[in-house]
PDB file of C-alpha atoms in Angstrom:
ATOM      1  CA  UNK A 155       7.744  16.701  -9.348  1.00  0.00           C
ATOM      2  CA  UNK A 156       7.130  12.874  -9.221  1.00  0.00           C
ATOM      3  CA  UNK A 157       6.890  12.947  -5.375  1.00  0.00           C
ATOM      4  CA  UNK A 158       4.246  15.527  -5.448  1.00  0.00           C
ATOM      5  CA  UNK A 159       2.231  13.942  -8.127  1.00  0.00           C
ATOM      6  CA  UNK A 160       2.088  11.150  -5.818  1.00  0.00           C
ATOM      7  CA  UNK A 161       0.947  13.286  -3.007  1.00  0.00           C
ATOM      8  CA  UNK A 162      -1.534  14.671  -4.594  1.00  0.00           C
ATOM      9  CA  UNK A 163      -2.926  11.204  -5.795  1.00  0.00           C
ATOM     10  CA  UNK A 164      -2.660   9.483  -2.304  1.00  0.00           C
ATOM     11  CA  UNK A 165      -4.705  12.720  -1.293  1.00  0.00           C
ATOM     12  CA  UNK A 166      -7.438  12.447  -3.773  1.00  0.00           C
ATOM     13  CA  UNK A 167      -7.424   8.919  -2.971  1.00  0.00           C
ATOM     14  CA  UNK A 168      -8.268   9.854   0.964  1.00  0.00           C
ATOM     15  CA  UNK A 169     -10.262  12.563   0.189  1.00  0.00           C
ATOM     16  CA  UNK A 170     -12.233   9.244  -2.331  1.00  0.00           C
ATOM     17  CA  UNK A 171     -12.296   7.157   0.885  1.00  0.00           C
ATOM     18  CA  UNK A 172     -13.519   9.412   3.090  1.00  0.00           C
ATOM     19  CA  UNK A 173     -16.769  10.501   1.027  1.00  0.00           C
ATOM     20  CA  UNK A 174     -17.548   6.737   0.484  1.00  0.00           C
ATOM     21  CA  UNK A 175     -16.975   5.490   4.466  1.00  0.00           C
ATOM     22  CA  UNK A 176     -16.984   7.648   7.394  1.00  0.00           C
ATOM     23  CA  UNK A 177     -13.495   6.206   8.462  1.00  0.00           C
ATOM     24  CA  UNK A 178     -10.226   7.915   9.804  1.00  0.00           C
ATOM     25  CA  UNK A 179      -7.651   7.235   6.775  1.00  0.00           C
ATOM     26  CA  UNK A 180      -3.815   8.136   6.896  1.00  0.00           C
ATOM     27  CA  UNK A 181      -1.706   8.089   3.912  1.00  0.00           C
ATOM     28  CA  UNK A 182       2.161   8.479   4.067  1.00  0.00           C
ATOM     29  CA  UNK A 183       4.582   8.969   1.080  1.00  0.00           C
ATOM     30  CA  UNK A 184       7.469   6.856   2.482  1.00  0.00           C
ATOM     31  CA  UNK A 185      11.394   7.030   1.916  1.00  0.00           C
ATOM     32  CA  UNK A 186      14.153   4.290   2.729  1.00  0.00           C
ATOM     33  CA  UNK A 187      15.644   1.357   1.061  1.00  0.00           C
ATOM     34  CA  UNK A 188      14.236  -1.081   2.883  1.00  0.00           C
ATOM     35  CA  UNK A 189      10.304  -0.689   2.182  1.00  0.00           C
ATOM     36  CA  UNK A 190       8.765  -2.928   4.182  1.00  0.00           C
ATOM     37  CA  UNK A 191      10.270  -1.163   7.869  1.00  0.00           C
ATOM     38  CA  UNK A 192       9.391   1.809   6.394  1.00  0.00           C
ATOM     39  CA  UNK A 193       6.051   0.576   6.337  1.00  0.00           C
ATOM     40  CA  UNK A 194       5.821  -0.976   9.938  1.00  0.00           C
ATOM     41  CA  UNK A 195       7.281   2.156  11.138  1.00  0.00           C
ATOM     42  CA  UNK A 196       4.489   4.059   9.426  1.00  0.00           C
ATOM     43  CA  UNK A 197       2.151   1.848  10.512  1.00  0.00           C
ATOM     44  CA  UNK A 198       2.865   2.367  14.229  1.00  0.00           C
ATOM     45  CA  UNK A 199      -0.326   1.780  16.391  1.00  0.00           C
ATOM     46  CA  UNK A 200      -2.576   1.757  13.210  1.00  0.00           C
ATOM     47  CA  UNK A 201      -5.055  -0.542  13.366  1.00  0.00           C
ATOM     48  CA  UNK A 202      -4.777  -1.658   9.489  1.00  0.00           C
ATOM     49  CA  UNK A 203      -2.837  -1.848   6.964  1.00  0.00           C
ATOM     50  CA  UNK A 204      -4.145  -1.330   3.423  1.00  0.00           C
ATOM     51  CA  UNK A 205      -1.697  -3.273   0.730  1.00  0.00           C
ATOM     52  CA  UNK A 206      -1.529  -3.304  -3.246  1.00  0.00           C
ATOM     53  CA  UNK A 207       0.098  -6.747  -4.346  1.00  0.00           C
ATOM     54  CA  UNK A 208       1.483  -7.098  -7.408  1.00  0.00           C
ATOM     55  CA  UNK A 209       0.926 -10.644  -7.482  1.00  0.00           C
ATOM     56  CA  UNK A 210       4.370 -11.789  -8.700  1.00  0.00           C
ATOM     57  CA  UNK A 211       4.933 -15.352  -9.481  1.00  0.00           C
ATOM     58  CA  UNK A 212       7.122 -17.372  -7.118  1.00  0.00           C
ATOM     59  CA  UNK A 213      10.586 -17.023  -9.014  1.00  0.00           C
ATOM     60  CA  UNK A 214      10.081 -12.980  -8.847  1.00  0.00           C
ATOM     61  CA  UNK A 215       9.151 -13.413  -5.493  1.00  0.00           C
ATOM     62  CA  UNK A 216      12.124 -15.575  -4.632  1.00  0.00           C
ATOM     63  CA  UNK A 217      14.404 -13.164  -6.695  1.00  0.00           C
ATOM     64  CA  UNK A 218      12.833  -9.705  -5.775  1.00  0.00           C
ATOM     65  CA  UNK A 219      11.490 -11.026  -2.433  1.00  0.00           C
ATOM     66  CA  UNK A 220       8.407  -9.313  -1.114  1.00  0.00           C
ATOM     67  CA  UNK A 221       7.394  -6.674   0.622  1.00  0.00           C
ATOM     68  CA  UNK A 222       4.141  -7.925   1.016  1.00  0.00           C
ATOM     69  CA  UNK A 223       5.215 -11.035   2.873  1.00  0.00           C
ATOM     70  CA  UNK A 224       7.845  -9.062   4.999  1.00  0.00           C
ATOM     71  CA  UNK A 225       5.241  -6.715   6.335  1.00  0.00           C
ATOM     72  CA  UNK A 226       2.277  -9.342   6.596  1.00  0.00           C
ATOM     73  CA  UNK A 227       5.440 -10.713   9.166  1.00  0.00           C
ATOM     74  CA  UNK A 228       6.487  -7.292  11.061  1.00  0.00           C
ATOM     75  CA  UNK A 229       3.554  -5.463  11.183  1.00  0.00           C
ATOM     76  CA  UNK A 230       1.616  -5.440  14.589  1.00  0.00           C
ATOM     77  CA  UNK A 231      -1.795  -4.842  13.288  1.00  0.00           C
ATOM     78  CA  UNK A 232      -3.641  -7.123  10.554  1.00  0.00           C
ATOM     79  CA  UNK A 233      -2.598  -6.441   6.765  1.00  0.00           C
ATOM     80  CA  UNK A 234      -5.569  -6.240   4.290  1.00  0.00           C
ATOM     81  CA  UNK A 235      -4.144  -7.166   0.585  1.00  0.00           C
ATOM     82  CA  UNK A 236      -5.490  -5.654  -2.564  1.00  0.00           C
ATOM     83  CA  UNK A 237      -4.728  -7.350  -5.595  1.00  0.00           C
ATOM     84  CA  UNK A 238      -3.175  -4.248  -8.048  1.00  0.00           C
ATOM     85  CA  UNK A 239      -5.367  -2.639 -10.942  1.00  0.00           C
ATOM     86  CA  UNK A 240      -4.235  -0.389 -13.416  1.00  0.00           C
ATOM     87  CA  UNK A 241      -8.265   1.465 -13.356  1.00  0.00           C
ATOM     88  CA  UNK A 242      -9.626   2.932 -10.789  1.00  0.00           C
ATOM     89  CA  UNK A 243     -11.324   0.840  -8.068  1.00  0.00           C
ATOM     90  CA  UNK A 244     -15.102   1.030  -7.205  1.00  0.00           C
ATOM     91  CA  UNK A 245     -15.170   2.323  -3.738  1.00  0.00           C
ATOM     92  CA  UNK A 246     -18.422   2.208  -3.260  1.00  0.00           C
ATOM     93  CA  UNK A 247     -19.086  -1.612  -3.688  1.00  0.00           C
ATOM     94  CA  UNK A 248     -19.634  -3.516  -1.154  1.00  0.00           C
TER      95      UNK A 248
END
């Protein structure tokens, strides 16, 4: 149930996208333990990648470490960070 209530959200939030820029967007629902492969196996020949941070401080980063950094290393196509919100974004700012 929690997997397709994500679904359905990364959908609506494509189907937001879409209406707002004229773009090709891909979502993916990814599995694995190790999150950031999964995500620069997703990415494959994409030509972005579109990240939420969650802006830890440096000890949880140190602790935790971070996906964000270990995909801004691996991925082969430029990674665009968004800082995390818990409202809805404005998608049609500029």
């Amino acid at each position: 149930a929690l997997r397709r209530r994500r679904g359905e959200y990364l959908d609506g939030l494509i189907r937001r996208l879409e209406r707002v820029r004229p773009l090709p967007v891909t979502g993916a629902l990814l599995d694995g333990s190790d999150v950031s492969e999964a995500v620069c196996r997703a990415a494959g020949n994409a030509d972005l990648v579109v990240m939420a941070t969650r802006d830890r401080g440096p000890w949880a980063r140190y602790w935790w470490g971070s996906v964000t950094a270990a995909v801004g290393r691996r991925a082969r196509c430029p990674v665009l960070l968004v800082r995390g919100r818990d409202d809805a974004p404005d998608l049609g700012a500029a």
